XYZ file of C-alpha atoms in Angstrom:
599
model
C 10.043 39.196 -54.343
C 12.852 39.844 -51.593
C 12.004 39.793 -48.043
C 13.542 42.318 -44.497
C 16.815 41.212 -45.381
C 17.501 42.626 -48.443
C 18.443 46.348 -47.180
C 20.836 44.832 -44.639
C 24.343 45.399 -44.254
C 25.175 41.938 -44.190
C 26.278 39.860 -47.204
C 25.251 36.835 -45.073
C 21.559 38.381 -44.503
C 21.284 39.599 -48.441
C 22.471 36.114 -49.609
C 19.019 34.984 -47.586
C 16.751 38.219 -49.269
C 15.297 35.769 -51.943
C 14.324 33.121 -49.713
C 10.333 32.143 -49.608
C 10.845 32.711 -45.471
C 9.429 36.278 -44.178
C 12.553 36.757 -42.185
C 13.410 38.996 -39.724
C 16.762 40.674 -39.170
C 18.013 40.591 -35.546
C 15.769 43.815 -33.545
C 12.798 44.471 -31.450
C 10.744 44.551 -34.956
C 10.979 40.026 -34.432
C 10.338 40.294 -30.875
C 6.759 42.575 -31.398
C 5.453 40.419 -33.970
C 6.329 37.070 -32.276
C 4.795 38.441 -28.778
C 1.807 39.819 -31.152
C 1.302 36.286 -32.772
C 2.138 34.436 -29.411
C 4.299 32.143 -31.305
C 7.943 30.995 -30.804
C 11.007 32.344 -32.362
C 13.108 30.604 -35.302
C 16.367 31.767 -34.934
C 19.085 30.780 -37.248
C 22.464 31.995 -37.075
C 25.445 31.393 -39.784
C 27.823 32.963 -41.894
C 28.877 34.279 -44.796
C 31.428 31.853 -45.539
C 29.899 29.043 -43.620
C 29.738 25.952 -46.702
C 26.751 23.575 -44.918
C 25.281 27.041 -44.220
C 25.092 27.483 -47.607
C 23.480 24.061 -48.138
C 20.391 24.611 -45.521
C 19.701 27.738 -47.353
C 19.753 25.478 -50.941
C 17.767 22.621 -49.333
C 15.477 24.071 -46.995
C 15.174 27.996 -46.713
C 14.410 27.705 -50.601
C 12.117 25.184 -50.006
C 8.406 26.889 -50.225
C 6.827 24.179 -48.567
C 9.360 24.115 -45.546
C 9.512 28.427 -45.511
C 5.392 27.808 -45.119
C 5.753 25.737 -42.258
C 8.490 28.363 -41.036
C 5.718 31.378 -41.449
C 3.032 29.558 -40.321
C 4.089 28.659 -36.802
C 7.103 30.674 -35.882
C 8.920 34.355 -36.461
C 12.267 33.534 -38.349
C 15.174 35.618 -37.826
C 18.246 35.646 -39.568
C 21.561 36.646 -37.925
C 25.256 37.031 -39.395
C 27.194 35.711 -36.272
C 30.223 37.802 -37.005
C 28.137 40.962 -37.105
C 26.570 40.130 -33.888
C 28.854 37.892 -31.893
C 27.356 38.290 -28.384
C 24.297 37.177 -29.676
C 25.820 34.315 -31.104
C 27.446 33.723 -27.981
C 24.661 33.687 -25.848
C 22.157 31.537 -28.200
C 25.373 28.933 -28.535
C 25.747 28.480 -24.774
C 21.684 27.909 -24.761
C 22.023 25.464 -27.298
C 24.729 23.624 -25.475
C 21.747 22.338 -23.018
C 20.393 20.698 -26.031
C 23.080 19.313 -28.092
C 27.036 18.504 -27.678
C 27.214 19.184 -31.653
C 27.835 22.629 -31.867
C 28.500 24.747 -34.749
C 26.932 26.268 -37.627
C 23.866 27.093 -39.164
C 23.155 27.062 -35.362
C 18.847 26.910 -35.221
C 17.577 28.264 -31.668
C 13.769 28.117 -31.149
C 12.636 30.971 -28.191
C 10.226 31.859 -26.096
C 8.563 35.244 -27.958
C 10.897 36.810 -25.060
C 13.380 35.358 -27.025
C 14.648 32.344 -24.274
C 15.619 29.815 -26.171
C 13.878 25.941 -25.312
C 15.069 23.499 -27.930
C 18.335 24.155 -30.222
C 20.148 22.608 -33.122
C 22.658 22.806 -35.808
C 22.082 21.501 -39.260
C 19.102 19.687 -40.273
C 17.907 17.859 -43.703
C 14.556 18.571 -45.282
C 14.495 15.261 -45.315
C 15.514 12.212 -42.577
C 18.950 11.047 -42.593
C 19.206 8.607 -39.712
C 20.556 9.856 -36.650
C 18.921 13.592 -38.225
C 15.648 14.213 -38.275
C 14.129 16.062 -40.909
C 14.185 19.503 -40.184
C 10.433 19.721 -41.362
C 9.764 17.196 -38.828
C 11.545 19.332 -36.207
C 9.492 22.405 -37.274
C 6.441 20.321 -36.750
C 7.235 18.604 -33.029
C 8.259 22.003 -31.833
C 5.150 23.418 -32.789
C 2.753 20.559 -31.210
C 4.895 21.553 -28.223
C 4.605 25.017 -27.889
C 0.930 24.900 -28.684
C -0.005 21.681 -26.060
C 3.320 21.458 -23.517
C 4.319 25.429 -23.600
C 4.589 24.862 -19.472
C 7.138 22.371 -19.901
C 9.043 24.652 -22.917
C 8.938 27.878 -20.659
C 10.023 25.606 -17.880
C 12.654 24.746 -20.173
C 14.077 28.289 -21.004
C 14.216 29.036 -17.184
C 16.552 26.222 -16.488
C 19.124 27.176 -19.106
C 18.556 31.099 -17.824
C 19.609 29.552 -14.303
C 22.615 27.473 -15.522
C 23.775 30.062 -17.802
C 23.938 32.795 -14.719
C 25.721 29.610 -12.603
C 28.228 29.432 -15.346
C 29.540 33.267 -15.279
C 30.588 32.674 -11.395
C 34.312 32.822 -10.914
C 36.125 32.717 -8.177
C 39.271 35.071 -7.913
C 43.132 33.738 -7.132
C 46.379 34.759 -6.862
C 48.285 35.643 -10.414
C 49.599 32.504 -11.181
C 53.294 32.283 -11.026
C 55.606 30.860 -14.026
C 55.493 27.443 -12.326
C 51.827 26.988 -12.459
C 51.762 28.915 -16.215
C 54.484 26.041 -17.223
C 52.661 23.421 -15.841
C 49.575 24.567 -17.944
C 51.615 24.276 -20.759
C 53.029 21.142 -20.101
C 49.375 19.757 -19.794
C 48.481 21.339 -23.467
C 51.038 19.482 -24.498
C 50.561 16.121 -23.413
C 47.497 16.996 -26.145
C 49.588 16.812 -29.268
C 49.193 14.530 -31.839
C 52.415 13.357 -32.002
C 52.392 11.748 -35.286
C 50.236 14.154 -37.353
C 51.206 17.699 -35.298
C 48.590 20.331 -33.540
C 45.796 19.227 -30.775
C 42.287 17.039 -31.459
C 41.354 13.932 -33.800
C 38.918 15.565 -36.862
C 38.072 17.833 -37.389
C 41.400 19.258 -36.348
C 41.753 23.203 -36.036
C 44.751 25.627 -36.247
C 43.735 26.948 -32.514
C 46.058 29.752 -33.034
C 45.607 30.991 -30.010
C 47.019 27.985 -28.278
C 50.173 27.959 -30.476
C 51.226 31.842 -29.121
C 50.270 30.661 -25.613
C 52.654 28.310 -26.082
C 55.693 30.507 -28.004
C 55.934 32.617 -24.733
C 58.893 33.738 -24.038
C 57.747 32.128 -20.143
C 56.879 29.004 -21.839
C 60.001 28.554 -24.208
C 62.346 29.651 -20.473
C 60.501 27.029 -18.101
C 59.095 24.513 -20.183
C 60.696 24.107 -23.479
C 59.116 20.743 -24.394
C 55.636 22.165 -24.657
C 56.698 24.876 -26.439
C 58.226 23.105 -29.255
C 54.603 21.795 -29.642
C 53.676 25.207 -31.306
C 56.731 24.508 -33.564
C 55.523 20.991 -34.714
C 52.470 22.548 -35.284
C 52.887 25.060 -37.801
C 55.374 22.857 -39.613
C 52.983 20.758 -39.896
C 50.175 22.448 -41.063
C 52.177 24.495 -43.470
C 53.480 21.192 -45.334
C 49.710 19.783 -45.533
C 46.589 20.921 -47.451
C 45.617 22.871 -44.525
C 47.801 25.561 -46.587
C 46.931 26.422 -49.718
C 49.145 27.098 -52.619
C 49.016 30.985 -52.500
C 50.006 30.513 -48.326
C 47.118 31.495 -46.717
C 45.750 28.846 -44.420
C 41.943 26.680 -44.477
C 39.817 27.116 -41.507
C 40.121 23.591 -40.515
C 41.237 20.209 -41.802
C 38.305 17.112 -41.430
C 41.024 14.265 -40.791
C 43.642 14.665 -38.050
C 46.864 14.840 -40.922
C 45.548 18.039 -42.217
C 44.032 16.538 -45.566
C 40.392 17.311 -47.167
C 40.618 21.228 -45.395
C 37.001 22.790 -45.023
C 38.073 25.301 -47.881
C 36.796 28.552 -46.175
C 39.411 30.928 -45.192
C 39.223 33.247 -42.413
C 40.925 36.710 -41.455
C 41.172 35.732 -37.988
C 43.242 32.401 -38.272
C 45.299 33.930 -40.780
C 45.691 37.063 -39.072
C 46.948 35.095 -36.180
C 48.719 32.301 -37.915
C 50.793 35.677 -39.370
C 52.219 35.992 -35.837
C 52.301 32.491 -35.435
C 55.063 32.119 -38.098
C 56.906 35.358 -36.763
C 57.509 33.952 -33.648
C 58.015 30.687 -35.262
C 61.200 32.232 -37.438
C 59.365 30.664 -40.538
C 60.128 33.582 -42.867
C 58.238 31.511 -46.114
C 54.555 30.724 -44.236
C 54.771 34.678 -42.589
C 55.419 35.657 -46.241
C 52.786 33.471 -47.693
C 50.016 34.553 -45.192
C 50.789 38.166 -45.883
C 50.789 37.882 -49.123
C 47.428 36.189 -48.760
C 45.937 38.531 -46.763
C 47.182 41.739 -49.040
C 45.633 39.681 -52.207
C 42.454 38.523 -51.408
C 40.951 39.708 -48.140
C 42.299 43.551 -48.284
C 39.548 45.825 -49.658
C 39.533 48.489 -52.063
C 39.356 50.735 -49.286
C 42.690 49.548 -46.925
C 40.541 47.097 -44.608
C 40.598 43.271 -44.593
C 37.449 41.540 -45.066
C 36.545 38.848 -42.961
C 37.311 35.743 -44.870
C 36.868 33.782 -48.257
C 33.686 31.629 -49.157
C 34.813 27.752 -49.595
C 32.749 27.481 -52.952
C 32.496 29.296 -56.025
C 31.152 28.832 -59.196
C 33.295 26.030 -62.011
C 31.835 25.955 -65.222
C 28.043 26.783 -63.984
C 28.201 24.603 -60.900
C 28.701 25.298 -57.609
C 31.627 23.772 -56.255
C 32.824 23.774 -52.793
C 36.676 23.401 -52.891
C 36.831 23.033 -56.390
C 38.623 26.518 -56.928
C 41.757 25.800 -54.581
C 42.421 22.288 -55.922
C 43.323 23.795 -58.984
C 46.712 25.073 -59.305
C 47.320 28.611 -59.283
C 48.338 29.042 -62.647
C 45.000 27.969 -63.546
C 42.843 30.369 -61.192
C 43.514 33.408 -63.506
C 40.598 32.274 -65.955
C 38.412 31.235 -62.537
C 35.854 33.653 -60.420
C 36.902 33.221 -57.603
C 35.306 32.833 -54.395
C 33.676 35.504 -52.907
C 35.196 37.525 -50.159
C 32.818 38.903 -47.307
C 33.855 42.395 -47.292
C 32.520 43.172 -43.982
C 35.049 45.008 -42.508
C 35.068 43.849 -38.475
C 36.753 46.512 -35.861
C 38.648 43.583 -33.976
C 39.521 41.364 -37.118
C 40.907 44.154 -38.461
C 43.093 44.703 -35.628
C 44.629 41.473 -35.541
C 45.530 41.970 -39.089
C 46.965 45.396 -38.357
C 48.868 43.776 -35.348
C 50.712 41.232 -37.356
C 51.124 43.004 -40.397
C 53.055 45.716 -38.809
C 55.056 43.332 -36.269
C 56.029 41.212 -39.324
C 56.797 44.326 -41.885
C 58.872 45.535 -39.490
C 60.825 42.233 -38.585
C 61.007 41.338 -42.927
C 61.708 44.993 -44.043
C 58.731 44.940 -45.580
C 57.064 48.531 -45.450
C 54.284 47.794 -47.820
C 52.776 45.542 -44.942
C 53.007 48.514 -42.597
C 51.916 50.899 -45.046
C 48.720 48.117 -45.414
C 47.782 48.036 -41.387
C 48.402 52.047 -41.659
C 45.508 51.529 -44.333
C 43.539 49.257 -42.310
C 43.410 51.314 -39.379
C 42.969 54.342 -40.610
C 39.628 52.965 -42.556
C 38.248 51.352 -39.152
C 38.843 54.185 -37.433
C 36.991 56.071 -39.990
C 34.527 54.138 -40.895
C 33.217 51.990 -37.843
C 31.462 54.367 -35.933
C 28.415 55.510 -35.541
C 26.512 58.529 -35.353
C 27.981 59.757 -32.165
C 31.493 58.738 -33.020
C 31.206 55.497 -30.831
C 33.280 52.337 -32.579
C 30.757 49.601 -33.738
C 30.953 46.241 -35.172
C 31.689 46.611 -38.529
C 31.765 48.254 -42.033
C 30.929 47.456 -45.369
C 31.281 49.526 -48.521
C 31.808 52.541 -46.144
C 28.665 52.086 -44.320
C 28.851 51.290 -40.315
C 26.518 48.517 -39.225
C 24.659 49.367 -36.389
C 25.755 46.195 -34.351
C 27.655 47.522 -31.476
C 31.465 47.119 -31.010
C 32.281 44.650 -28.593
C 35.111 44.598 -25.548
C 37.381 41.874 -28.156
C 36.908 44.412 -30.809
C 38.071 47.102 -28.783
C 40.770 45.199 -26.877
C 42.391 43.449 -30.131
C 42.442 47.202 -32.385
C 43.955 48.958 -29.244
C 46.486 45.929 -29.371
C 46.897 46.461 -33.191
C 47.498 50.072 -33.042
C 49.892 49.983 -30.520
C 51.791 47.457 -32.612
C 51.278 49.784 -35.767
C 52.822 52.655 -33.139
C 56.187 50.752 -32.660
C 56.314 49.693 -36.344
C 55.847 53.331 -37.442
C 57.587 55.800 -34.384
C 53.986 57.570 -34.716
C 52.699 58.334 -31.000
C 49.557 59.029 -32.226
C 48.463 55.624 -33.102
C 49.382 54.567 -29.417
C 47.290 57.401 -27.947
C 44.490 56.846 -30.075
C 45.140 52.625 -29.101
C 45.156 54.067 -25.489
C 41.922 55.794 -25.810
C 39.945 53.095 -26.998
C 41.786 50.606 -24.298
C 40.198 53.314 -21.542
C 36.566 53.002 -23.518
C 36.919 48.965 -23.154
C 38.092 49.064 -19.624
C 35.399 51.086 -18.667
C 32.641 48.410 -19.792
C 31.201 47.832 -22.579
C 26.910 47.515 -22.558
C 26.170 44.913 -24.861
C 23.967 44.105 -27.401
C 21.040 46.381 -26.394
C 18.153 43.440 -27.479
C 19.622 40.822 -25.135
C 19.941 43.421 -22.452
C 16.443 44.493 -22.837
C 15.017 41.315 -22.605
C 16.846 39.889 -19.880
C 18.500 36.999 -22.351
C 21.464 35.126 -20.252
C 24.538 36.385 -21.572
C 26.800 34.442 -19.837
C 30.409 35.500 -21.076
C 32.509 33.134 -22.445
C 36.076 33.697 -21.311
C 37.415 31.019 -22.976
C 39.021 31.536 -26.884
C 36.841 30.594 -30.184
C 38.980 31.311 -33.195
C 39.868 34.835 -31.273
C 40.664 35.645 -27.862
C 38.002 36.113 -25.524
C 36.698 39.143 -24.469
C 38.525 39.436 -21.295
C 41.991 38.336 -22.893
C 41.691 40.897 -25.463
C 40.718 43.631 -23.289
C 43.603 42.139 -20.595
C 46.455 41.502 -23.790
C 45.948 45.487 -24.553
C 46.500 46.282 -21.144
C 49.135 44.873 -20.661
C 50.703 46.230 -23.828
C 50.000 49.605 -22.903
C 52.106 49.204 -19.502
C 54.977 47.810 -21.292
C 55.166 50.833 -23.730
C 54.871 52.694 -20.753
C 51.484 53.861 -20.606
C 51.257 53.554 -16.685
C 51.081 50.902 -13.920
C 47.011 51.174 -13.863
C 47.131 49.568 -16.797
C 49.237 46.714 -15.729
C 47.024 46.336 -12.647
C 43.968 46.539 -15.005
C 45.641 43.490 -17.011
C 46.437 41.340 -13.444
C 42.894 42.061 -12.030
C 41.476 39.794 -15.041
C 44.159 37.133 -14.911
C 43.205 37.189 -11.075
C 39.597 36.826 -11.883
C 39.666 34.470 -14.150
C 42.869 32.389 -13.227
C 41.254 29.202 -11.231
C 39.728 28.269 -14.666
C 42.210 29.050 -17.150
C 44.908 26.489 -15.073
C 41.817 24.202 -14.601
C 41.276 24.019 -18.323
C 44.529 25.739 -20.357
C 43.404 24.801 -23.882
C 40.494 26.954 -23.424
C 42.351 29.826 -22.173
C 45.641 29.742 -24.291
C 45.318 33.994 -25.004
C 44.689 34.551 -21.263
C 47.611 32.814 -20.181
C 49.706 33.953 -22.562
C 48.753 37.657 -20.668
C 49.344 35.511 -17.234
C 53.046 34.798 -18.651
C 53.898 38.648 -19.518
C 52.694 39.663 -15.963
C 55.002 37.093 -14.566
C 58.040 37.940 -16.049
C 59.638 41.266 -16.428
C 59.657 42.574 -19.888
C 62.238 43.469 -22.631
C 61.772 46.622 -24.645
C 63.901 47.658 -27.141
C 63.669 51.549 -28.182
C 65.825 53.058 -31.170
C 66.248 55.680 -32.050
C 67.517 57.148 -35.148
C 67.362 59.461 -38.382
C 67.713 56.167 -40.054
C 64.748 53.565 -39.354
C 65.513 51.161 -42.551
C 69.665 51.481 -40.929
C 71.796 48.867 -39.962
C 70.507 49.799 -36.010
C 66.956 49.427 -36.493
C 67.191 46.339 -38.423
C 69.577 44.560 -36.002
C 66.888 45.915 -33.152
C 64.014 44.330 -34.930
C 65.240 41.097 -34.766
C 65.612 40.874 -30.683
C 63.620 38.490 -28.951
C 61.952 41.436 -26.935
C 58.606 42.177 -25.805
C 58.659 45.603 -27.461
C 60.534 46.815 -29.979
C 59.880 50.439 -31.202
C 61.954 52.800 -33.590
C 61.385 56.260 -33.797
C 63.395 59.570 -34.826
C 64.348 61.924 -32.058
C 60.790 64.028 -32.661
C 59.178 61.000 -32.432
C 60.347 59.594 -29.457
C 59.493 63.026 -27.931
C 56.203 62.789 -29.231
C 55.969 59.293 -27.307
C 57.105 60.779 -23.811
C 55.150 64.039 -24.430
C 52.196 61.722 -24.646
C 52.685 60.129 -21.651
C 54.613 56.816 -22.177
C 57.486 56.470 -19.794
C 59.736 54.291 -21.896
C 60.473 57.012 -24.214
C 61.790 59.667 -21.657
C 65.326 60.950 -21.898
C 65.440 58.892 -25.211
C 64.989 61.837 -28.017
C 68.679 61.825 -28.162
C 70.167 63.643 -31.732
C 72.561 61.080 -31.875
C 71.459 57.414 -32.927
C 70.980 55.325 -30.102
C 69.610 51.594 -29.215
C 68.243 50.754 -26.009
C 67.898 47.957 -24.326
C 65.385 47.882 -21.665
C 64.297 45.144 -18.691
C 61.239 46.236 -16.653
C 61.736 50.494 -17.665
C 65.716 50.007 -16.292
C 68.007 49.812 -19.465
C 71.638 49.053 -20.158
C 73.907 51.807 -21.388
C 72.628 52.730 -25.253
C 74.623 51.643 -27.812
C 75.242 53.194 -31.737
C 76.587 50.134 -33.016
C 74.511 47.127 -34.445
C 76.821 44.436 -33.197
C 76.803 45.440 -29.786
C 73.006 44.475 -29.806
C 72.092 40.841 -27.759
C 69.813 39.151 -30.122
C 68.902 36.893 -26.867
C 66.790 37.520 -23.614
């Protein structure tokens, strides 16, 4: 007998459909019946490829004696955290009044209003000293509902309060490339100087660190800290962390990279792609594509959103057991399972680095794949009015809305897919959807309803934050030439949120990095030519340049027509490079060795 979740659209939710517990998905249907039955809210929260996820399901949400105790006394609901990351987000900072452990399954238990009073991470069925049983948690939290609810609801208000304290910022000056250096420097003094990367174990790629600190900004004015980023990949691509077929682990559980946590992620990758770009590591940008083209890219042209750790060796589940083997001996394996959700923003990073690194290789299969990719999401992840939501899977939308990141990071992607191509009409259509994110985004409508603290978090997780994303697309758009509302858009959320991000850089690596293009003028490159796999274009493509676009003469005309300055007076018949600082460019040159690689 399967329970709500089996008609879901997440893989996460329909792996839980056989499970003894009544669950709920995440709606207003949970909230009724727990007000109805005056009883608190079990919330769990995971993911697909989440391995000790996995195991709570095995040991306790299998468990009929633990699911009674879970249908007895609360209202369960199940939630995929990348289909609904806001309400991830706002149940994680709750849960950070409770516990300094963090992570996932994350277990929330709410006021029927949904406020949550008491949270934590895994649990046991059974004691293992310092964890309780997680029967025995079911059972206090119930005694206290039912004889101390004053002191639970009092509870809930106090982490409403410090939630709304928390969102508070105070508003500076844009920071100039003195204060972004010094940031930089202070990531730096970080490093783990024997092992590479930032933090003991477990130890993380935090991509978004590493292009915080490739900057161009950062590499000028402090060159120390940026070679950081360098040690860093290096690193990681020589360990474990890597596996054989070049796509990268989500995380390593001793500081020199060994015994990964074998899931593997589109986002990491995604980023690690652009990583290795502006690394000059040809191999690991070649092995993560290559990755990402063979096992996360869908039947369809997206990129699902990452690879279970365990799979199934000879009739046992085995976490890792698949990637210790060499490749050679994977072909007579089942692999692990992919999550084929296909997520708006995920997707973008993918078609962001695909096309900036099929462009730098000569390698028009990887453009031809983020053409794919966004021509699916744009397709596919709407809903009935046309709006963008959260995701797709087998060409159904979910109805989880689209959130600002999602928004900000596919703009981002499709203006990168724009330059890569010479098609104006990705950057319009990028442009567009900047506009919708600029203009706010509501929310998920449940929390909103409800009054739940939603506190945004503008500091990075795996991705960039909200704001960053939103800010990094801005900011793109004004150096393709999109208008100076956009740039002012971009330095209106550095402004807002700048105080912090110096206060605490490794938190804030993707803002900063959008701190550092404010505060130095840009280089764009525009060619334009009959001839976009010539010797022009290819010499163009390797620049050090904050833009680099090719496009034939209709194209570029297309561009201007559109609305983006850079392109203007450039639709010449002849074939033409220019080099460009700020809109104000050098004389154009038709011959590839007149190009400056250099800034």
């Amino acid at each position: 007998m399967t329970n709500r979740l089996a008609d879901t659209l997440s893989p996460y939710l329909r792996s839980h459909a056989d499970n003894p517990v009544d669950w709920y998905p995440w709606g207003e249907a949970a909230f009724a019946e727990a007000q109805r039955r005056d009883v608190p809210l079990l919330i769990s929260i995971g993911y697909s490829t989440c391995h000790w996820c996995h195991v709570m399901a095995r040991e306790s949400f299998s468990d009929p004696a633990i699911a009674a105790l879970m249908n007895d006394g609360f209202v369960s609901v199940k939630i995929d955290r990348e289909e609904h990351p806001e309400v991830d987000s706002a149940y994680m900072a709750a849960a950070s009044a409770f516990t300094q452990n963090l992570g996932w399954p994350l277990t929330v238990f709410a006021t029927p209003g949904g406020r949550a009073f008491y949270a934590g991470t895994y649990w046991p069925p059974d004691a293992r000293p310092p964890m309780p049983a997680f029967r025995d948690v079911l059972a206090a939290v119930g005694e206290a509902w039912t004889l101390r609810r004053a002191q639970a609801e009092e509870s809930a208000d106090a982490v409403t309060d410090a939630l709304a304290r928390a969102a508070e910022s105070v508003p500076a000056d844009l920071p100039e490339g003195s204060a972004i250096a010094a940031a930089a420097e202070s990531i730096a003094a970080r490093e783990d100087r024997h092992h590479g990367g930032f933090g003991g174990e477990p130890k993380f790629p935090v991509a978004t660190t590493l292009r915080f600190l490739q900057d161009p900004l950062v590499r000028q004015q402090a060159p120390v800290a940026a070679a950081a980023a360098q040690r860093a990949l290096a690193a990681m691509a020589a360990s474990p962390l890597r596996d054989a077929d070049g796509g990268f682990f989500r995380y390593a559980t001793r500081r020199d990279w060994s015994v990964p946590h074998y899931e593997r992620m589109l986002t990491d990758n995604a980023q690690l792609l652009d990583v290795a770009l502006d690394a000059g590591d040809e191999a690991v940008a070649r092995g993560v594509a290559g990755f990402l083209l063979a096992a996360l890219r869908r039947d369809e042209g997206g990129f699902g959103a990452g690879q279970d750790s365990e799979s199934w060796i000879d009739g046992v589940r085995s976490e890792g057991g698949y990637y210790l083997r060499p490749v050679v001996e994977r072909a007579g394996l089942e692999p692990p399972a992919v999550d084929g959700k296909v997520i708006t923003g995920w997707n973008g990073l993918a078609i962001g680095a695909l096309a900036r690194a099929g462009s730098r290789f000569d390698e028009s299969s990887w453009v031809a794949a983020a053409a794919a990719a966004a021509t699916l999401v744009l397709r596919r992840n709407r809903d009935s009015r046309g709006a963008l939501v959260r995701a797709s899977l087998d060409g159904e939308a979910s109805t989880a809305v689209a959130t600002a990141a999602d928004l900000g990071l596919l703009a981002d992607g499709l203006f990168a897919l724009a330059a890569a191509t010479g098609e104006a009409s990705w950057a319009v259509t990028a442009r567009g959807i900047l506009d919708e994110a600029l203009a706010g985004v509501g929310g998920d409508p449940l929390l909103s309803a409800n009054g739940i603290a939603t506190a945004p978090d503008h500091t990075d997780g795996d991705l960039p934050s909200d704001a960053a994303a939103v800010a990094a697309a801005a900011l793109t758009a004004w150096r393709l030439g999109a208008g100076d509302r956009y740039r002012e858009a971009a330095a209106a959320t550095v402004r807002a949120l700048a105080v912090r991000a110096l206060e605490q850089p490794f938190a804030h690596g993707s803002l900063l990095r959008v701190a550092a293009g404010l505060a130095a003028a840009p280089r764009q490159v525009v060619v334009v030519t009959f001839e976009p796999d010539g010797a022009l274009a290819r010499a163009a493509q390797r620049m050090e340049a904050d833009v680099i676009a090719v496009a034939t003469p209709t194209q570029a005309a297309a561009f201007a027509d559109a609305g983006f300055e850079l392109f203007e007076g450039k639709a010449a018949t002849a074939e033409r490079a220019y080099d460009c600082h700020a809109f104000v460019c050098r004389l154009p040159v038709s011959d590839a060795a007149e190009l400056r690689i250099s800034r």
